[in-house]
Amino acid sequence: MIKLEDNQGRRFEKLRISLLNSCNFSCVYCVGENFTDAAAKSLSMAATEQPLTPDELIKLIKSVHQLTHLKSIRLTGGEPLLYANLFPLIHRIQEIGIFDIRLTTNAYYLKEKATKLFDAGVKSVNISIDAVDQEVFNSISRHPNTARVFSGIEAALKSGMNVKLNAVIMRGKNDSQIIPLLDYATGLGVKIRFLELMKMGHLYHTENALFFSEKEILSAIQSKYQIEQMKRETAETAHYWRTSNGGVFGIIANESTPFCHDCNRLRMDSNGIFYGCLSNAHGEKLAPYIDDSEKLAEKLSGLLRLKQPVKFHGSELSMRNIGG
Ligand code: SAM
């Protein structure tokens, strides 16, 4: 029997699925200046020629779940709300016996879909919003419509979903937005997480001049609020703090405060290629092994061994492909 636990006691408990690698936004961390969809496709399509059908997707999730007993699934992309079969897929994942289904979205289509998602069983959503200021937001997302994002966030809250906001902080681009974003989140009564920029995709071979550290984020917040650190939950990506005015924020600091040591995530891209670690671009197509649990376990165990012991080292994969 192959043990699906590595020598640091890590297991795959959460599966993050990139449903598609296309997105209506072209955020600067995902998409380089010379980006074309064809370029993204060629990277993602390297190992297969066709994105998975919903049937193939379900078969894969089921086989992996039988071995790893997944606790939750996060649907992401690309932009998961653009995925045509989203609602049937959510239903079929529940039929497998996985009920904790979460979503990461840019919220553009959330106004129309939030209630339906909640009713379908998606109780938790992470929403990416990198600025409150319209101009700053546009310069990052390269898509001019903050109003729809704000109304998407409001709709998610109204539906009853647990909402968390995520903002990637970049030097000279949106570091001015840390306090406005925190105040906006606190006003809504939701948590916000600030992310250190990761060297992924087109950023992998760069100097990462946009990098803005956890220390700098904390210092920006402390210029306005007193803060108190909260206890970190096992396998949490973020460390959290409470502010003197009752806000709660987290920082996902891959570089400054790495959290690989208890990472429990497995990722699958839209072509059915599985990745055990963000830092390792080696993916494994598991479809050929869905009826051979021993071989599948062997492959999963191999992916588990790819996890970094301590720290993320960057990757040529873009989050847009592997799923953020
Ligand atoms: N379209 C959805 C959205 O906007 O939330 C889901 C996919 S998107 C790739 C998910 C998130 O990944 C981004 O919003 C961003 O927070 C994160 N991300 C992507 N590239 C990143 C990078 N290089 N460094 C840090 N975070 C990144």
Coordinates of C-alpha atoms and ligand atoms in Angstrom, one line a residue:
M1 CA 0.0 0.0 0.0
I2 CA 1.5 3.3 -1.0
K3 CA 1.5 5.9 1.7
L4 CA 0.1 9.2 0.5
E5 CA 1.9 11.3 3.1
D6 CA 5.4 12.7 2.7
N7 CA 8.2 12.7 5.3
Q8 CA 7.0 16.1 6.6
G9 CA 3.6 14.6 7.3
R10 CA 2.0 16.5 4.4
R11 CA -1.0 15.0 2.5
F12 CA -3.2 16.2 -0.3
E13 CA -6.4 17.4 1.4
K14 CA -7.4 20.3 -0.8
L15 CA -7.7 20.2 -4.6
R16 CA -7.6 23.4 -6.6
I17 CA -9.0 23.0 -10.1
S18 CA -8.3 25.5 -12.9
L19 CA -11.5 25.1 -14.9
L20 CA -10.2 27.1 -17.9
N21 CA -7.2 29.2 -18.5
S22 CA -9.0 32.1 -20.1
C23 CA -10.1 35.2 -18.2
N24 CA -11.9 38.4 -19.0
F25 CA -9.2 40.3 -17.1
S26 CA -5.5 40.5 -18.1
C27 CA -3.9 41.2 -14.7
V28 CA -0.3 42.3 -14.9
Y29 CA 0.9 39.4 -12.7
C30 CA -0.7 36.8 -14.8
V31 CA -0.3 38.3 -18.2
G32 CA 2.9 39.9 -19.6
E33 CA 3.0 42.9 -21.9
N34 CA 3.5 40.7 -25.0
F35 CA 1.0 38.1 -23.9
T36 CA -1.4 36.4 -26.3
D37 CA -3.9 33.8 -25.6
A38 CA -2.1 31.5 -28.0
A39 CA 1.0 31.8 -25.8
A40 CA -0.9 30.8 -22.7
K41 CA -2.5 28.0 -24.6
S42 CA 0.7 26.6 -25.9
L43 CA 2.1 26.3 -22.4
S44 CA -1.0 24.8 -21.0
M45 CA -1.7 22.6 -23.9
A46 CA 1.8 21.2 -24.0
A47 CA 0.8 17.8 -22.6
T48 CA -2.7 17.3 -24.0
E49 CA -4.6 18.7 -26.9
Q50 CA -8.1 19.0 -25.5
P51 CA -9.4 20.5 -22.3
L52 CA -11.2 18.0 -20.2
T53 CA -14.9 17.3 -20.7
P54 CA -17.0 17.5 -17.5
D55 CA -17.3 13.7 -17.5
E56 CA -13.5 13.3 -17.6
L57 CA -13.1 15.9 -14.9
I58 CA -15.5 14.1 -12.6
K59 CA -13.9 10.7 -13.1
L60 CA -10.5 12.2 -12.2
I61 CA -11.8 14.0 -9.1
K62 CA -13.5 10.8 -8.0
S63 CA -10.5 8.6 -8.4
V64 CA -8.2 11.0 -6.6
H65 CA -10.7 11.5 -3.8
Q66 CA -11.0 7.7 -3.3
L67 CA -7.2 7.7 -2.5
T68 CA -6.7 11.1 -0.8
H69 CA -10.1 11.8 0.9
L70 CA -10.2 15.4 -0.2
K71 CA -11.7 17.8 2.4
S72 CA -12.4 20.6 -0.1
I73 CA -12.2 21.7 -3.7
R74 CA -11.5 25.2 -4.9
L75 CA -12.7 26.1 -8.4
T76 CA -10.6 28.7 -10.1
G77 CA -8.9 29.5 -13.4
G78 CA -8.6 31.6 -15.5
E79 CA -12.0 32.9 -14.5
P80 CA -14.2 30.1 -13.2
L81 CA -17.4 32.0 -13.7
L82 CA -16.8 31.8 -17.5
Y83 CA -16.8 28.0 -17.4
A84 CA -19.9 26.9 -19.2
N85 CA -20.6 23.7 -17.1
L86 CA -20.0 25.3 -13.7
F87 CA -23.4 24.4 -12.1
P88 CA -23.6 20.8 -13.3
L89 CA -20.0 20.3 -12.2
I90 CA -20.7 21.6 -8.7
H91 CA -23.7 19.3 -8.5
R92 CA -21.6 16.3 -9.6
I93 CA -18.8 17.0 -7.2
Q94 CA -21.3 16.8 -4.4
E95 CA -22.5 13.5 -5.7
I96 CA -18.9 12.2 -5.2
G97 CA -19.2 13.2 -1.6
I98 CA -17.3 16.4 -1.5
F99 CA -19.4 19.2 -0.1
D100 CA -16.9 21.9 0.8
I101 CA -16.7 23.6 -2.6
R102 CA -15.1 27.0 -2.9
L103 CA -14.5 29.5 -5.6
T104 CA -11.9 32.1 -6.5
T105 CA -13.1 34.8 -8.9
N106 CA -12.6 38.3 -10.0
A107 CA -16.3 38.9 -9.2
Y108 CA -17.2 40.4 -12.6
Y109 CA -20.0 37.9 -13.1
L110 CA -20.9 37.5 -9.5
K111 CA -23.8 39.9 -9.4
E112 CA -25.8 37.6 -11.6
K113 CA -24.5 34.3 -10.2
A114 CA -23.9 34.7 -6.4
T115 CA -27.3 33.5 -5.2
K116 CA -27.3 30.6 -7.6
L117 CA -23.9 29.6 -6.5
F118 CA -24.8 29.8 -2.8
D119 CA -28.0 27.7 -3.5
A120 CA -25.9 25.2 -5.4
G121 CA -23.7 24.7 -2.4
V122 CA -20.8 27.1 -2.8
K123 CA -20.6 28.7 0.6
S124 CA -17.2 30.4 0.4
V125 CA -15.7 32.7 -2.2
N126 CA -12.3 34.4 -2.5
I127 CA -12.5 37.6 -4.6
S128 CA -9.5 39.2 -6.2
I129 CA -9.5 43.0 -5.9
D130 CA -6.2 44.8 -6.2
A131 CA -7.4 48.4 -5.8
V132 CA -10.4 50.4 -4.7
D133 CA -9.3 53.3 -6.9
Q134 CA -10.8 52.8 -10.4
E135 CA -7.7 54.0 -12.2
V136 CA -5.3 51.9 -10.2
F137 CA -7.6 48.9 -10.6
N138 CA -7.7 49.4 -14.4
S139 CA -4.0 49.7 -14.7
I140 CA -3.6 46.2 -13.0
S141 CA -6.6 44.3 -14.4
R142 CA -6.5 46.1 -17.8
H143 CA -10.3 45.9 -17.7
P144 CA -12.2 49.0 -16.9
N145 CA -15.0 48.1 -14.6
T146 CA -14.7 48.3 -10.8
A147 CA -18.4 49.0 -10.4
R148 CA -19.2 45.4 -11.4
V149 CA -16.6 44.1 -9.1
F150 CA -18.0 46.0 -6.1
S151 CA -21.6 44.9 -6.9
G152 CA -20.4 41.3 -7.3
I153 CA -18.8 41.5 -3.8
E154 CA -22.1 43.0 -2.4
A155 CA -24.1 40.2 -4.1
A156 CA -21.9 37.5 -2.7
L157 CA -22.3 38.9 0.8
K158 CA -26.1 39.3 0.3
S159 CA -26.3 35.7 -0.8
G160 CA -24.9 34.5 2.5
M161 CA -21.5 33.4 1.1
N162 CA -18.4 33.7 3.3
V163 CA -16.4 36.3 1.4
K164 CA -12.6 36.9 1.6
L165 CA -10.9 39.5 -0.5
N166 CA -7.4 39.0 -2.0
A167 CA -5.1 41.8 -3.2
V168 CA -1.6 41.3 -4.7
I169 CA 0.5 44.2 -3.7
M170 CA 3.0 45.6 -6.2
R171 CA 5.5 48.4 -5.6
G172 CA 4.5 51.6 -7.4
K173 CA 1.4 50.0 -8.8
N174 CA -1.0 49.6 -5.9
D175 CA 0.9 49.9 -2.6
S176 CA -1.0 53.1 -2.2
Q177 CA -4.2 50.9 -2.0
I178 CA -3.3 48.9 1.1
I179 CA -5.2 51.2 3.5
P180 CA -8.1 51.9 1.2
L181 CA -8.6 48.2 0.6
L182 CA -8.3 47.4 4.3
D183 CA -10.8 50.1 5.1
Y184 CA -13.2 48.9 2.4
A185 CA -13.0 45.3 3.7
T186 CA -13.4 46.4 7.3
G187 CA -16.4 48.4 6.3
L188 CA -18.0 45.3 4.8
G189 CA -17.0 43.2 7.8
V190 CA -14.9 40.8 5.7
K191 CA -11.3 39.6 5.8
I192 CA -8.8 40.8 3.3
R193 CA -5.5 39.1 2.4
F194 CA -2.6 40.9 0.9
L195 CA -0.3 38.8 -1.2
E196 CA 3.3 39.2 -1.9
L197 CA 4.0 39.0 -5.6
M198 CA 5.2 35.5 -6.7
K199 CA 7.7 34.9 -9.4
M200 CA 5.4 33.0 -11.7
G201 CA 4.9 32.8 -15.4
H202 CA 6.3 35.8 -17.2
L203 CA 7.7 37.1 -13.9
Y204 CA 9.8 34.1 -13.3
H205 CA 12.9 35.3 -15.2
T206 CA 12.6 39.0 -14.0
E207 CA 14.1 40.9 -11.2
N208 CA 10.7 41.1 -9.6
A209 CA 11.1 44.9 -9.1
L210 CA 7.4 45.1 -8.2
F211 CA 7.9 42.9 -5.1
F212 CA 6.5 44.5 -2.0
S213 CA 7.3 42.6 1.2
E214 CA 5.2 41.5 4.1
K215 CA 7.2 43.9 6.3
E216 CA 6.4 46.8 4.1
I217 CA 2.7 45.9 4.0
L218 CA 2.7 45.7 7.8
S219 CA 4.4 49.0 8.1
A220 CA 1.9 50.7 5.8
I221 CA -1.0 49.4 7.9
Q222 CA 0.8 50.4 11.2
S223 CA 1.0 53.9 9.9
K224 CA -2.8 54.1 10.6
Y225 CA -3.7 51.3 12.9
Q226 CA -2.4 49.3 15.9
I227 CA -2.3 45.6 15.0
E228 CA -2.3 42.4 16.9
Q229 CA -1.2 39.1 15.3
M230 CA -3.7 36.2 15.5
K231 CA -2.9 32.4 15.7
R232 CA -2.2 30.7 12.4
E233 CA -4.3 27.7 11.5
T234 CA -2.5 24.6 10.2
A235 CA -2.0 24.7 6.4
E236 CA -3.2 28.3 6.2
T237 CA -1.5 30.3 3.5
A238 CA -2.0 33.6 5.4
H239 CA -0.9 34.9 8.7
Y240 CA -3.7 37.1 10.2
W241 CA -3.8 40.3 12.2
R242 CA -6.5 42.2 13.9
T243 CA -6.5 46.0 13.6
S244 CA -7.4 48.5 16.4
N245 CA -10.6 49.4 14.6
G246 CA -11.9 45.8 14.4
G247 CA -10.6 44.9 10.9
V248 CA -9.0 41.5 10.1
F249 CA -6.3 41.2 7.5
G250 CA -4.0 38.5 6.4
I251 CA -0.7 38.4 4.5
I252 CA 0.2 35.6 2.1
A253 CA 3.9 36.0 2.2
N254 CA 5.4 33.3 0.1
E255 CA 8.8 35.0 0.2
S256 CA 9.0 36.5 3.6
T257 CA 7.0 34.0 5.7
P258 CA 6.9 30.8 3.7
F259 CA 4.3 28.2 4.5
C260 CA 5.3 25.2 2.4
H261 CA 6.0 23.1 5.6
D262 CA 2.4 22.1 6.0
C263 CA 1.0 22.7 2.5
N264 CA -1.9 20.3 1.8
R265 CA -2.8 21.4 -1.7
L266 CA -2.9 19.5 -5.0
R267 CA -3.7 21.3 -8.2
M268 CA -5.2 20.4 -11.5
D269 CA -5.2 22.5 -14.6
S270 CA -7.9 22.5 -17.3
N271 CA -6.2 19.8 -19.2
G272 CA -6.2 17.4 -16.3
I273 CA -2.6 17.9 -15.5
F274 CA -1.9 17.6 -11.8
Y275 CA 0.7 19.6 -9.9
G276 CA 1.9 18.8 -6.4
C277 CA 3.7 22.1 -5.9
L278 CA 3.6 25.6 -7.3
S279 CA 7.3 25.7 -7.4
N280 CA 7.6 22.7 -9.6
A281 CA 6.4 22.9 -13.2
H282 CA 6.4 19.1 -13.5
G283 CA 2.8 18.1 -14.1
E284 CA 1.3 14.6 -14.3
K285 CA -1.6 13.6 -16.5
L286 CA -3.6 11.2 -14.3
A287 CA -6.4 10.2 -16.6
P288 CA -4.6 7.0 -17.8
Y289 CA -4.6 5.7 -14.2
I290 CA -8.1 6.4 -13.0
D291 CA -8.9 2.6 -13.1
D292 CA -5.7 1.5 -11.5
S293 CA -5.6 2.7 -8.0
E294 CA -2.1 1.4 -7.2
K295 CA -0.6 3.2 -10.2
L296 CA -2.6 6.4 -9.4
A297 CA -1.4 6.3 -5.8
E298 CA 2.2 5.9 -7.1
K299 CA 1.7 9.0 -9.3
L300 CA 0.2 11.0 -6.5
S301 CA 2.9 10.0 -4.2
G302 CA 5.4 11.2 -6.8
L303 CA 3.6 14.6 -6.9
L304 CA 3.7 14.8 -3.1
R305 CA 7.5 14.4 -3.2
L306 CA 7.7 17.5 -5.4
K307 CA 6.6 19.8 -2.6
Q308 CA 9.3 22.2 -1.5
P309 CA 10.5 21.6 2.1
V310 CA 10.4 25.2 3.1
K311 CA 9.9 27.8 0.4
F312 CA 8.4 28.7 -2.9
H313 CA 11.1 29.2 -5.5
G314 CA 9.1 30.5 -8.5
S315 CA 7.9 28.7 -11.5
E316 CA 7.5 29.2 -15.3
L317 CA 3.8 28.3 -14.8
S318 CA 1.4 31.2 -14.7
M319 CA -1.4 31.2 -12.1
R320 CA -3.7 31.7 -15.0
N321 CA -2.9 28.2 -16.2
I322 CA -2.3 26.3 -13.0
G323 CA -5.1 28.1 -11.1
G324 CA -4.6 30.8 -8.5
Ligands
SAM1 N1 -9.8 34.9 -12.1 C1 -9.9 34.6 -10.8 C2 -9.5 35.7 -9.9 O1 -9.2 36.8 -10.4 O2 -9.6 35.6 -8.7 C3 -9.1 33.3 -10.4 C4 -7.8 33.1 -11.0 S1 -6.5 34.3 -10.6 C5 -5.1 33.5 -11.3 C6 -6.4 34.1 -8.9 C7 -5.4 34.9 -8.2 O3 -4.1 34.4 -8.3 C8 -5.2 36.3 -8.6 O4 -6.2 37.2 -8.4 C9 -4.0 36.7 -7.7 O5 -4.5 36.9 -6.4 C10 -3.3 35.4 -7.7 N2 -2.0 35.5 -8.5 C11 -1.9 35.3 -9.8 N3 -0.6 35.5 -10.2 C12 0.1 35.8 -9.0 C13 1.4 36.1 -8.7 N4 2.4 36.1 -9.7 N5 1.7 36.4 -7.5 C14 0.8 36.4 -6.5 N6 -0.5 36.1 -6.7 C15 -0.9 35.8 -8.0

